[in-house]
mmCIF file of C-alpha atoms in Angstrom:
data_model
loop_
_atom_site.group_PDB
_atom_site.id
_atom_site.type_symbol
_atom_site.label_atom_id
_atom_site.label_comp_id
_atom_site.label_asym_id
_atom_site.label_seq_id
_atom_site.Cartn_x
_atom_site.Cartn_y
_atom_site.Cartn_z
ATOM 1 C CA MET A 47 3.560 -39.885 12.105
ATOM 2 C CA MET A 48 4.050 -43.419 13.306
ATOM 3 C CA ILE A 49 2.493 -46.588 11.955
ATOM 4 C CA LEU A 50 2.568 -49.909 13.957
ATOM 5 C CA LEU A 51 2.451 -53.002 11.877
ATOM 6 C CA PHE A 52 1.742 -56.295 13.811
ATOM 7 C CA LEU A 53 2.972 -59.307 12.009
ATOM 8 C CA PRO A 54 3.513 -62.836 13.529
ATOM 9 C CA SER A 55 6.312 -62.589 16.064
ATOM 10 C CA ILE A 56 7.400 -59.221 14.587
ATOM 11 C CA LEU A 57 6.620 -55.665 15.535
ATOM 12 C CA LEU A 58 7.540 -53.054 12.945
ATOM 13 C CA LEU A 59 7.750 -49.437 13.846
ATOM 14 C CA ILE A 60 7.760 -47.169 10.770
ATOM 15 C CA VAL A 61 8.258 -43.497 11.251
ATOM 16 C CA PHE A 62 7.205 -41.095 8.536
ATOM 17 C CA PRO A 63 7.959 -37.392 8.469
ATOM 18 C CA SER A 64 5.067 -35.186 9.486
ATOM 19 C CA ASN A 65 4.696 -33.825 5.867
ATOM 20 C CA ILE A 66 4.308 -37.235 4.300
ATOM 21 C CA PHE A 67 3.283 -36.976 0.609
ATOM 22 C CA GLY A 68 3.336 -33.273 0.792
ATOM 23 C CA GLN A 69 0.756 -33.002 3.526
ATOM 24 C CA PHE A 70 1.207 -30.175 6.026
ATOM 25 C CA THR A 71 -0.416 -28.620 9.071
ATOM 26 C CA SER A 72 -0.176 -24.910 9.726
ATOM 27 C CA GLN A 73 2.264 -25.607 12.520
ATOM 28 C CA ASN A 74 4.958 -27.319 10.291
ATOM 29 C CA TYR A 75 4.399 -25.355 7.080
ATOM 30 C CA PRO A 76 7.458 -23.145 6.345
ATOM 31 C CA ASP A 77 7.754 -19.508 6.044
ATOM 32 C CA PRO A 78 9.367 -18.357 2.714
ATOM 33 C CA ARG A 79 10.699 -15.189 4.336
ATOM 34 C CA THR A 80 12.779 -17.072 7.007
ATOM 35 C CA GLU A 81 12.938 -20.688 5.477
ATOM 36 C CA PRO A 82 13.389 -20.102 1.791
ATOM 37 C CA LEU A 83 15.121 -23.466 1.129
ATOM 38 C CA ARG A 84 12.225 -25.412 2.575
ATOM 39 C CA CYS A 85 9.976 -23.304 0.371
ATOM 40 C CA LYS A 86 12.128 -24.211 -2.712
ATOM 41 C CA LEU A 87 13.620 -20.769 -2.955
ATOM 42 C CA LEU A 88 17.230 -19.743 -3.086
ATOM 43 C CA LEU A 89 16.538 -16.474 -1.251
ATOM 44 C CA PRO A 90 13.904 -15.170 1.089
ATOM 45 C CA GLY A 91 10.762 -14.447 -0.912
ATOM 46 C CA GLN A 92 6.919 -14.482 -1.084
ATOM 47 C CA ILE A 93 6.263 -17.964 -2.441
ATOM 48 C CA CYS A 94 6.305 -21.184 -0.498
ATOM 49 C CA ASP A 95 6.086 -24.432 -2.547
ATOM 50 C CA PRO A 96 7.523 -27.320 -0.535
ATOM 51 C CA SER A 97 5.537 -29.906 -2.503
ATOM 52 C CA ASP A 98 6.940 -28.691 -5.958
ATOM 53 C CA ILE A 99 3.484 -27.845 -7.334
ATOM 54 C CA LEU A 100 5.201 -25.353 -9.564
ATOM 55 C CA ASN A 101 8.479 -25.874 -11.405
ATOM 56 C CA ASP A 102 11.526 -23.758 -10.639
ATOM 57 C CA ALA A 103 10.881 -21.278 -13.560
ATOM 58 C CA GLU A 104 7.204 -20.772 -12.617
ATOM 59 C CA ARG A 105 8.117 -20.252 -8.901
ATOM 60 C CA GLN A 106 10.708 -17.663 -9.743
ATOM 61 C CA LYS A 107 8.423 -15.883 -12.155
ATOM 62 C CA LEU A 108 5.626 -15.679 -9.600
ATOM 63 C CA ASN A 109 7.866 -14.514 -6.821
ATOM 64 C CA ALA A 110 9.342 -11.879 -9.082
ATOM 65 C CA LYS A 111 5.856 -10.694 -10.046
ATOM 66 C CA ILE A 112 4.913 -10.232 -6.395
ATOM 67 C CA GLN A 113 8.050 -8.275 -5.667
ATOM 68 C CA GLN A 114 7.566 -6.069 -8.747
ATOM 69 C CA LEU A 115 4.025 -5.233 -7.826
ATOM 70 C CA GLY A 116 5.298 -4.594 -4.297
ATOM 71 C CA SER A 117 7.482 -1.811 -5.714
ATOM 72 C CA VAL A 118 4.272 -0.257 -7.170
ATOM 73 C CA THR A 119 2.187 -0.498 -3.971
ATOM 74 C CA ALA A 120 5.137 0.844 -1.900
ATOM 75 C CA GLN A 121 4.452 4.228 -3.443
ATOM 76 C CA ILE A 122 0.873 4.270 -2.106
ATOM 77 C CA ARG A 123 0.151 5.468 1.352
ATOM 78 C CA ASN A 124 -2.294 3.126 3.241
ATOM 79 C CA THR A 125 -5.331 5.138 4.297
ATOM 80 C CA SER A 126 -6.374 2.906 7.216
ATOM 81 C CA PRO A 127 -6.435 4.816 10.562
ATOM 82 C CA GLN A 128 -4.482 1.944 12.185
ATOM 83 C CA CYS A 129 -1.623 2.561 9.795
ATOM 84 C CA VAL A 130 -1.188 6.370 10.537
ATOM 85 C CA GLY A 131 1.878 5.508 12.593
ATOM 86 C CA SER A 132 3.306 3.205 9.941
ATOM 87 C CA PRO A 133 3.478 5.458 6.726
ATOM 88 C CA ASN A 134 5.931 2.970 5.107
ATOM 89 C CA GLN A 135 3.805 -0.067 5.595
ATOM 90 C CA ASN A 136 3.281 -1.900 2.328
ATOM 91 C CA LEU A 137 0.821 -4.484 1.054
ATOM 92 C CA GLN A 138 2.303 -7.850 1.850
ATOM 93 C CA ILE A 139 1.335 -10.904 -0.254
ATOM 94 C CA ILE A 140 2.451 -14.445 0.487
ATOM 95 C CA VAL A 141 1.371 -17.505 -1.580
ATOM 96 C CA ALA A 142 1.421 -20.898 0.008
ATOM 97 C CA LEU A 143 1.145 -24.090 -2.164
ATOM 98 C CA LEU A 144 0.887 -27.568 -0.861
ATOM 99 C CA GLU A 145 -0.221 -31.033 -1.964
ATOM 100 C CA LYS A 146 -2.765 -31.609 0.799
ATOM 101 C CA ILE A 147 -3.787 -30.181 4.126
ATOM 102 C CA GLY A 148 -3.389 -32.228 7.149
ATOM 103 C CA VAL A 149 -1.461 -35.493 7.886
ATOM 104 C CA ASN A 150 -4.481 -37.819 8.254
ATOM 105 C CA PRO A 151 -6.308 -38.358 4.941
ATOM 106 C CA LEU A 152 -9.440 -39.326 6.873
ATOM 107 C CA ASP A 153 -9.631 -35.936 8.639
ATOM 108 C CA PRO A 154 -11.956 -33.409 7.009
ATOM 109 C CA VAL A 155 -10.243 -30.547 5.252
ATOM 110 C CA ASP A 156 -10.739 -27.077 6.724
ATOM 111 C CA ILE A 157 -8.736 -24.848 4.399
ATOM 112 C CA GLU A 158 -10.161 -21.658 6.134
ATOM 113 C CA ARG A 159 -8.865 -22.700 9.466
ATOM 114 C CA PHE A 160 -5.487 -23.763 7.931
ATOM 115 C CA THR A 161 -5.131 -20.388 6.119
ATOM 116 C CA ASN A 162 -6.154 -18.309 9.169
ATOM 117 C CA SER A 163 -3.824 -20.264 11.505
ATOM 118 C CA LEU A 164 -0.937 -20.050 9.044
ATOM 119 C CA ARG A 165 -1.380 -16.293 8.664
ATOM 120 C CA LEU A 166 -1.387 -15.932 12.395
ATOM 121 C CA LYS A 167 1.842 -17.871 12.526
ATOM 122 C CA TYR A 168 3.339 -15.554 9.867
ATOM 123 C CA LEU A 169 2.442 -12.586 12.140
ATOM 124 C CA ASN A 170 4.246 -14.263 14.928
ATOM 125 C CA PHE A 171 0.985 -14.984 16.774
ATOM 126 C CA GLN A 172 0.664 -11.221 17.482
ATOM 127 C CA GLU A 173 -2.130 -8.666 16.677
ATOM 128 C CA VAL A 174 -0.301 -6.026 14.619
ATOM 129 C CA ASN A 175 -1.514 -2.514 14.475
ATOM 130 C CA CYS A 176 -1.253 -2.174 10.724
ATOM 131 C CA ASP A 177 -2.192 -5.542 9.257
ATOM 132 C CA THR A 178 -1.715 -5.642 5.444
ATOM 133 C CA LEU A 179 -0.828 -9.242 5.149
ATOM 134 C CA VAL A 180 -2.689 -11.088 2.370
ATOM 135 C CA LEU A 181 -2.230 -14.974 2.342
ATOM 136 C CA ILE A 182 -3.302 -17.134 -0.612
ATOM 137 C CA VAL A 183 -3.377 -20.893 0.012
ATOM 138 C CA ASN A 184 -3.590 -23.403 -2.897
ATOM 139 C CA SER A 185 -4.049 -27.030 -1.893
ATOM 140 C CA ARG A 186 -3.795 -29.124 -4.956
ATOM 141 C CA ARG A 187 -5.245 -32.425 -3.918
ATOM 142 C CA ASP A 188 -7.945 -30.728 -1.921
ATOM 143 C CA ARG A 189 -8.752 -28.709 -5.089
ATOM 144 C CA GLN A 190 -9.362 -25.656 -3.045
ATOM 145 C CA VAL A 191 -8.053 -22.031 -2.881
ATOM 146 C CA PHE A 192 -8.534 -19.782 0.049
ATOM 147 C CA THR A 193 -7.460 -16.101 0.491
ATOM 148 C CA VAL A 194 -7.503 -14.109 3.713
ATOM 149 C CA ALA A 195 -6.560 -10.366 3.850
ATOM 150 C CA GLY A 196 -5.500 -8.284 6.844
ATOM 151 C CA ARG A 197 -7.938 -5.708 8.139
ATOM 152 C CA ASP A 198 -5.868 -2.766 6.978
ATOM 153 C CA ALA A 199 -5.529 -3.996 3.377
ATOM 154 C CA LYS A 200 -9.268 -2.995 3.134
ATOM 155 C CA LEU A 201 -9.946 -5.778 0.636
ATOM 156 C CA SER A 202 -13.526 -6.922 0.869
ATOM 157 C CA ARG A 203 -14.825 -10.469 0.663
ATOM 158 C CA ASP A 204 -16.236 -9.601 -2.771
ATOM 159 C CA VAL A 205 -12.851 -8.434 -4.064
ATOM 160 C CA LEU A 206 -11.237 -11.738 -2.934
ATOM 161 C CA GLN A 207 -14.045 -13.795 -4.469
ATOM 162 C CA THR A 208 -13.820 -11.894 -7.753
ATOM 163 C CA ALA A 209 -10.031 -12.362 -7.854
ATOM 164 C CA PHE A 210 -10.597 -16.109 -7.736
ATOM 165 C CA HIS A 211 -13.646 -16.329 -10.064
ATOM 166 C CA ARG A 212 -11.824 -14.378 -12.774
ATOM 167 C CA ASN A 213 -9.061 -16.995 -12.865
ATOM 168 C CA ILE A 214 -10.992 -20.237 -11.968
ATOM 169 C CA GLY A 215 -10.412 -21.550 -15.413
ATOM 170 C CA HIS A 216 -6.592 -21.642 -14.935
ATOM 171 C CA PHE A 217 -6.994 -23.619 -11.700
ATOM 172 C CA ARG A 218 -9.408 -26.108 -13.294
ATOM 173 C CA GLN A 219 -6.811 -26.741 -15.965
ATOM 174 C CA GLY A 220 -3.929 -27.138 -13.569
ATOM 175 C CA HIS A 221 -2.316 -23.827 -14.663
ATOM 176 C CA TYR A 222 -1.660 -22.759 -11.120
ATOM 177 C CA VAL A 223 0.882 -20.077 -11.824
ATOM 178 C CA LEU A 224 -1.475 -18.281 -14.239
ATOM 179 C CA GLY A 225 -4.326 -18.468 -11.812
ATOM 180 C CA LEU A 226 -2.287 -17.145 -8.900
ATOM 181 C CA GLU A 227 -0.721 -14.446 -10.997
ATOM 182 C CA GLY A 228 -4.102 -13.222 -12.130
ATOM 183 C CA MET A 229 -5.395 -13.185 -8.580
ATOM 184 C CA ILE A 230 -2.499 -11.241 -7.366
ATOM 185 C CA GLU A 231 -2.795 -8.662 -10.023
ATOM 186 C CA TYR A 232 -6.515 -8.147 -9.292
ATOM 187 C CA ILE A 233 -5.762 -7.928 -5.567
ATOM 188 C CA VAL A 234 -3.043 -5.306 -6.132
ATOM 189 C CA SER A 235 -5.251 -3.408 -8.473
ATOM 190 C CA SER A 236 -8.106 -3.306 -5.843
ATOM 191 C CA TYR A 237 -5.646 -2.266 -3.146
ATOM 192 C CA THR A 238 -4.289 0.457 -5.296
ATOM 193 C CA SER A 239 -7.869 1.819 -6.079
ATOM 194 C CA THR A 240 -8.765 1.659 -2.434
ATOM 195 C CA HIS A 241 -5.817 3.472 -0.883
ATOM 196 C CA ILE A 242 -4.650 5.782 -3.621
ATOM 197 C CA VAL A 243 -5.034 9.355 -2.706
ATOM 198 C CA GLN A 244 -5.416 11.801 -5.513
ATOM 199 C CA VAL A 245 -4.205 15.277 -4.510
ATOM 200 C CA PRO A 246 -5.285 18.130 -6.748
ATOM 201 C CA SER A 247 -2.251 19.633 -8.485
ATOM 202 C CA PRO A 248 -1.417 23.233 -7.516
ATOM 203 C CA GLU A 249 -2.856 25.874 -9.785
ATOM 204 C CA ALA A 250 -0.460 26.830 -12.622
ATOM 205 C CA SER A 251 0.993 30.307 -12.294
ATOM 206 C CA GLY A 252 0.514 32.856 -15.137
ATOM 207 C CA PRO A 253 -2.433 34.318 -16.807
ATOM 208 C CA THR A 254 -5.720 32.644 -16.588
ATOM 209 C CA SER A 255 -8.528 32.352 -19.121
ATOM 210 C CA ASN A 256 -12.272 32.551 -18.823
ATOM 211 C CA GLY A 257 -12.622 28.785 -18.512
ATOM 212 C CA LEU A 258 -12.643 27.999 -22.285
ATOM 213 C CA GLU A 259 -9.440 27.750 -24.336
ATOM 214 C CA SER A 260 -10.046 27.283 -28.102
ATOM 215 C CA THR A 261 -7.453 25.955 -30.491
ATOM 216 C CA SER A 262 -8.213 25.944 -34.292
ATOM 217 C CA PHE A 263 -6.375 23.713 -36.603
ATOM 218 C CA VAL A 264 -6.487 22.693 -40.256
ATOM 219 C CA ALA A 265 -6.529 19.092 -41.312
ATOM 220 C CA HIS A 266 -6.573 17.950 -44.958
ATOM 221 C CA GLY A 267 -7.340 21.519 -45.987
ATOM 222 C CA VAL A 268 -10.764 21.538 -44.086
ATOM 223 C CA ARG A 269 -11.112 23.644 -40.917
ATOM 224 C CA GLN A 270 -12.314 21.463 -38.205
ATOM 225 C CA LYS A 271 -14.516 22.517 -35.201
ATOM 226 C CA PRO A 272 -12.276 23.962 -32.583
ATOM 227 C CA GLU A 273 -11.687 21.698 -29.680
ATOM 228 C CA GLN A 274 -12.490 23.105 -26.300
ATOM 229 C CA LYS A 275 -10.633 22.415 -23.081
ATOM 230 C CA ILE A 276 -13.055 22.844 -20.134
ATOM 231 C CA SER A 277 -11.452 23.980 -16.826
ATOM 232 C CA PRO A 278 -13.075 21.804 -14.087
ATOM 233 C CA GLU A 279 -14.975 23.449 -11.400
ATOM 234 C CA LYS A 280 -13.306 23.719 -8.046
ATOM 235 C CA PHE A 281 -14.870 21.713 -5.142
ATOM 236 C CA ASP A 282 -14.251 22.484 -1.567
ATOM 237 C CA PHE A 283 -13.744 19.253 0.434
ATOM 238 C CA THR A 284 -13.655 21.234 3.819
ATOM 239 C CA GLY A 285 -16.029 19.718 6.302
ATOM 240 C CA ILE A 286 -16.381 16.408 4.476
ATOM 241 C CA SER A 287 -15.182 13.466 6.492
ATOM 242 C CA GLU A 288 -12.215 11.257 5.292
ATOM 243 C CA ASP A 289 -14.520 8.208 4.847
ATOM 244 C CA ASP A 290 -16.770 10.175 2.540
ATOM 245 C CA LYS A 291 -14.196 12.071 0.503
ATOM 246 C CA VAL A 292 -13.437 9.290 -1.955
ATOM 247 C CA TRP A 293 -17.173 8.764 -2.672
ATOM 248 C CA VAL A 294 -17.933 12.465 -3.044
ATOM 249 C CA ASP A 295 -14.960 12.585 -5.415
ATOM 250 C CA LEU A 296 -16.592 9.711 -7.466
ATOM 251 C CA MET A 297 -19.846 11.528 -7.479
ATOM 252 C CA ILE A 298 -18.079 14.603 -8.960
ATOM 253 C CA ARG A 299 -16.420 12.419 -11.635
ATOM 254 C CA ALA A 300 -19.639 10.566 -12.404
ATOM 255 C CA GLY A 301 -21.698 13.821 -12.511
ATOM 256 C CA GLY A 302 -19.039 15.519 -14.815
ATOM 257 C CA ARG A 303 -19.152 12.534 -17.335
ATOM 258 C CA CYS A 304 -22.680 11.258 -16.973
ATOM 259 C CA GLY A 305 -24.823 14.057 -15.518
ATOM 260 C CA TYR A 306 -26.395 14.465 -12.125
ATOM 261 C CA ASP A 307 -29.644 12.494 -12.613
ATOM 262 C CA PRO A 308 -30.213 11.166 -9.030
ATOM 263 C CA THR A 309 -31.864 8.018 -10.227
ATOM 264 C CA LYS A 310 -28.765 7.043 -12.121
ATOM 265 C CA MET A 311 -26.053 8.312 -9.732
ATOM 266 C CA ALA A 312 -25.346 4.991 -8.137
ATOM 267 C CA GLU A 313 -25.156 3.256 -11.492
ATOM 268 C CA ASN A 314 -22.894 5.931 -12.933
ATOM 269 C CA ILE A 315 -20.523 5.692 -9.861
ATOM 270 C CA ARG A 316 -20.342 1.997 -10.357
ATOM 271 C CA ALA A 317 -19.482 2.524 -14.048
ATOM 272 C CA ILE A 318 -16.675 5.022 -13.134
ATOM 273 C CA VAL A 319 -15.256 2.591 -10.453
ATOM 274 C CA GLU A 320 -15.275 -0.414 -12.649
ATOM 275 C CA GLU A 321 -13.588 1.521 -15.509
ATOM 276 C CA ALA A 322 -10.945 2.628 -13.148
ATOM 277 C CA MET A 323 -10.413 -0.884 -11.866
ATOM 278 C CA THR A 324 -10.130 -2.248 -15.390
ATOM 279 C CA LEU A 325 -7.581 0.420 -16.333
ATOM 280 C CA SER A 326 -5.561 -0.147 -13.141
ATOM 281 C CA LEU A 327 -5.456 -3.944 -13.742
ATOM 282 C CA LYS A 328 -4.164 -3.396 -17.365
ATOM 283 C CA LEU A 329 -1.565 -0.771 -16.260
ATOM 284 C CA ILE A 330 0.061 -2.955 -13.582
ATOM 285 C CA SER A 331 0.654 -5.530 -16.259
ATOM 286 C CA ASP A 332 1.907 -3.125 -18.901
ATOM 287 C CA THR A 333 5.616 -2.945 -19.581
ATOM 288 C CA ARG A 334 5.703 0.671 -20.509
ATOM 289 C CA TYR A 335 3.786 1.726 -17.430
ATOM 290 C CA ASN A 336 6.124 -0.377 -15.303
ATOM 291 C CA LYS A 337 9.107 1.379 -16.798
ATOM 292 C CA ILE A 338 7.527 4.805 -15.890
ATOM 293 C CA GLU A 339 7.251 3.568 -12.282
ATOM 294 C CA GLU A 340 10.835 2.280 -12.232
ATOM 295 C CA ILE A 341 12.142 5.503 -13.519
ATOM 296 C CA SER A 342 10.027 7.411 -10.992
ATOM 297 C CA GLN A 343 11.397 5.354 -8.086
ATOM 298 C CA ASP A 344 15.128 5.416 -9.228
ATOM 299 C CA VAL A 345 17.017 7.505 -6.662
ATOM 300 C CA SER A 346 19.645 8.235 -9.240
ATOM 301 C CA SER A 347 17.038 10.230 -11.227
ATOM 302 C CA GLY A 348 17.197 12.921 -8.564
ATOM 303 C CA SER A 349 14.420 15.362 -7.824
ATOM 304 C CA GLY A 350 11.477 15.468 -10.155
ATOM 305 C CA ALA A 351 11.908 11.741 -11.146
ATOM 306 C CA ARG A 352 8.233 11.234 -11.838
ATOM 307 C CA GLU A 353 8.095 14.323 -14.021
ATOM 308 C CA LYS A 354 11.196 13.055 -15.905
ATOM 309 C CA ALA A 355 9.595 9.570 -16.256
ATOM 310 C CA TRP A 356 6.455 10.984 -17.957
ATOM 311 C CA ILE A 357 8.595 13.246 -20.207
ATOM 312 C CA ASP A 358 10.403 10.225 -21.366
ATOM 313 C CA ALA A 359 7.111 8.436 -21.865
ATOM 314 C CA LYS A 360 5.875 11.338 -23.908
ATOM 315 C CA GLN A 361 8.953 11.324 -26.110
ATOM 316 C CA SER A 362 9.348 7.505 -26.416
ATOM 317 C CA PHE A 363 5.835 6.457 -27.201
ATOM 318 C CA LEU A 364 2.951 8.613 -26.167
ATOM 319 C CA ASP A 365 3.309 11.300 -28.880
ATOM 320 C CA SER A 366 3.775 8.716 -31.676
ATOM 321 C CA LEU A 367 0.879 6.700 -30.283
ATOM 322 C CA TYR A 368 -1.462 9.769 -30.301
ATOM 323 C CA ASN A 369 -0.482 10.718 -33.866
ATOM 324 C CA GLN A 370 -1.096 7.091 -34.940
ATOM 325 C CA TYR A 371 -4.619 6.948 -33.630
ATOM 326 C CA LYS A 372 -5.741 10.627 -33.273
ATOM 327 C CA ASP A 373 -8.105 10.508 -36.246
ATOM 328 C CA ARG A 374 -10.029 7.581 -34.737
ATOM 329 C CA LEU A 375 -10.333 9.066 -31.193
ATOM 330 C CA PRO A 376 -13.771 10.197 -30.076
ATOM 331 C CA ARG A 377 -14.158 13.916 -30.029
ATOM 332 C CA LYS A 378 -16.540 14.243 -27.168
ATOM 333 C CA VAL A 379 -15.068 15.887 -24.159
ATOM 334 C CA SER A 380 -17.175 13.949 -21.660
ATOM 335 C CA GLN A 381 -18.373 10.387 -22.149
ATOM 336 C CA CYS A 382 -20.106 8.146 -19.551
ATOM 337 C CA PRO A 383 -18.553 4.656 -19.353
ATOM 338 C CA LYS A 384 -20.828 1.676 -19.792
ATOM 339 C CA ILE A 385 -21.129 -1.042 -17.148
ATOM 340 C CA GLU A 386 -19.872 -4.273 -18.552
ATOM 341 C CA PRO A 387 -22.098 -7.277 -18.039
ATOM 342 C CA SER A 388 -20.881 -9.501 -15.258
ATOM 343 C CA THR A 389 -19.392 -12.842 -16.275
ATOM 344 C CA ASP A 390 -18.658 -14.085 -12.773
ATOM 345 C CA PRO A 391 -19.905 -17.641 -12.084
ATOM 346 C CA THR A 392 -22.166 -18.496 -9.168
ATOM 347 C CA PRO A 393 -20.764 -16.990 -5.879
ATOM 348 C CA ALA A 394 -18.521 -19.189 -3.756
ATOM 349 C CA PRO A 395 -20.013 -20.948 -0.626
ATOM 350 C CA SER A 396 -20.571 -18.771 2.362
ATOM 351 C CA PHE A 397 -17.683 -20.362 4.307
ATOM 352 C CA GLY A 398 -15.227 -18.746 1.809
ATOM 353 C CA ALA A 399 -13.228 -21.671 0.624
ATOM 354 C CA PHE A 400 -12.918 -21.648 -3.261
ATOM 355 C CA GLY A 401 -13.037 -24.990 -4.850
ATOM 356 C CA PHE A 402 -12.125 -25.484 -8.529
ATOM 357 C CA GLY A 403 -13.424 -28.912 -9.691
ATOM 358 C CA LYS A 404 -14.488 -32.271 -8.610
ATOM 359 C CA LYS A 405 -12.102 -34.390 -6.540
#
């Protein structure tokens, strides 16, 4: 950018860099995967922060978080038809932070256009077959956050809005790393729930029972009512389309726990889904679960790594945890979860840019 200053008998030509005061356009904003130093990273990564919105420790923490969660989603096969030929395609998340969008302070801010243009640049201006790139842009002086997700990530607008709304307090207080970390965890949780394919385990070999297996036990000298393990009914998914299978599966789970009242089926499905989302969000932030995933993915563990990981979890904390709380656990085999009341604020404007306070 050039500024001409006309003074008596003097013409001053002052040249400023295009990213003056931390202002960028999508054309000159760097890519953390190919320009880590410009993004204030030592090595290629997922965070770009040329304006030093975060300090070094925060930047490293957030980058490590994305990479850690990437190792979790790498184990999940993307279910989008466009990704059939790319079985190893993983969810990609990039966070771009900047002081202000644009080089002219008088120009109106269009964070949606900036984000879409930057994402296209990150895709090398090509339409990819399997598009799982999620880009989160946080412009501090504009006080706006915008997220755009690739088609094959299958993350709805509602998911992206909820990810922001749940963390809006962090942005308002200037705790950007906490807000971004919370958004990323929710996005990863939603991606996991959307694409995870649960395959029924093969039937165990050996003698079978009549469907009810009773085990009596004595506690404190008083015989308790025998607990019953109920063998689930088999369901044949033959003839059900791939798009419908996940919802039919949810209907089966909702019916098994809440009953098959048709007037309440949609409500019960919602309760099951929201319970699963909450659990998923908690698990991806849990150190013990992350250790299970690390052992499962360790090639040195050899075959049956996941089985070994869960055996280790059983021995290291699950058995002791059960013994600690078993007398307080509910004894009902089937319980219908309750829908938690929504605490989301008013939905974001229709154009999709999420602001977090007055300028």
